[in-house]
Amino acid sequence: MNDIAIPTRAPAATSADDTVQPFAVSALDLRGRVVRLGPAIDEILSRHDYPAPVAKLLGEAVALTALLGSSLKLDGKFILQTRSDGPVRMLVVDYVKPGRLRACASFDLARVAAAMAADNASAGALLGNGHLAMTIDQGPTMSRYQGLVALQGDGLEAAAHEYFRRSEQIPTRVRLAVAEEFRMDGSEGVRHRWRAGGILLQFLPKSPERMRQADLDPGDAPEGTTPHTVPEDDAWVEGRSLISTVEDIELIDPGLSSERLLYRLFHERGVRVFKSIALEAQCSCSRSGVASMLRSFSAQERDEMVEDGAIRVTCEFCNRTYVFAPDEVEEG
Ligand SMILES: [Zn+2]
């Protein structure tokens, strides 16, 4: 039996916003991460004036990106991107190690407004059909990795489950939540803030035999064919059942720490937490970067960009505008 004394302590009561908390439940061969976003998500979403359902969807994408990107072992970048035919055409979220996040959305305002008016602005309805791409970029000396999964009118959680099932064959559950917090704030009246959170759980037993999952739906099987089913491992059934009890409020409540949430879910089995990772909202754009991008255009292309005697470039991610006099960005 296991006779190594593992130090134990009570779960921390205070919530640490803008962190990813890795954890393990060894008794069930489960590993996972909890993400909690406060000021960082508020900064990312407040820089844009997106309609609330678009901001909420982008917030979910940021939480998912933090959960996945924080597993990068080497220095590098994790990019999550959707392209689809719904009112929200594209979402892009970058995670740069150790924990820098930025995000933007591209959407059709009239279609978003119509979806909101019809009370049909769920994540799945806003995205529609298309694909979700996840790219790991670890610099020019390493090959880029890209995973793709179809978006089929469901939200990002469903796409993440499908990705891990098809591409990695790892039983995985993800829960994501985003909310607006309204607070009375003295003279300023009601102060509005965004919060987001999420949890990722994966079943990683030592023997791959135990990771079996039911076969994928063959799609074109003749009618009446009995689908092939395999019993899932009891440990995974327990893990995913526990995750299904997590409520949105538990993922975003500033009064409930990640450790307390994990303790509530897994205390009967014993849960260990590892060093948390700090997250921040920080764009990688810079005046010198934009200037060298402008220098790469032809003189004629640059001339066409001049308006009122200046060239203005706005970063899609952070909405910052850089203004140049035309002679500042002539080829050196
Ligand atoms: Zn920027």
PDB file of C-alpha atoms and ligand atoms in Angstrom, residues 47 102 283-286 315-320 322, ligand 1:
ATOM      1  CA  ARG A  47     -11.572  47.157 -24.666  1.00  0.00           C
ATOM      2  CA  ARG A 102      -5.432  38.579 -25.880  1.00  0.00           C
ATOM      3  CA  CYS A 283      -1.367  42.369 -26.193  1.00  0.00           C
ATOM      4  CA  SER A 284       1.855  41.785 -28.078  1.00  0.00           C
ATOM      5  CA  CYS A 285       1.399  44.702 -30.468  1.00  0.00           C
ATOM      6  CA  SER A 286       3.862  47.605 -30.372  1.00  0.00           C
ATOM      7  CA  CYS A 315      -4.918  46.653 -33.323  1.00  0.00           C
ATOM      8  CA  GLU A 316      -7.818  44.198 -33.682  1.00  0.00           C
ATOM      9  CA  PHE A 317      -6.922  42.572 -30.377  1.00  0.00           C
ATOM     10  CA  CYS A 318      -6.522  45.461 -27.962  1.00  0.00           C
ATOM     11  CA  ASN A 319      -8.180  48.258 -29.956  1.00  0.00           C
ATOM     12  CA  ARG A 320      -5.154  50.527 -29.496  1.00  0.00           C
ATOM     13  CA  TYR A 322      -1.164  53.855 -33.638  1.00  0.00           C
TER      14      TYR A 322
HETATM   15 ZN    ZN B   1      -2.747  45.146 -29.588  1.00  0.00          ZN
END
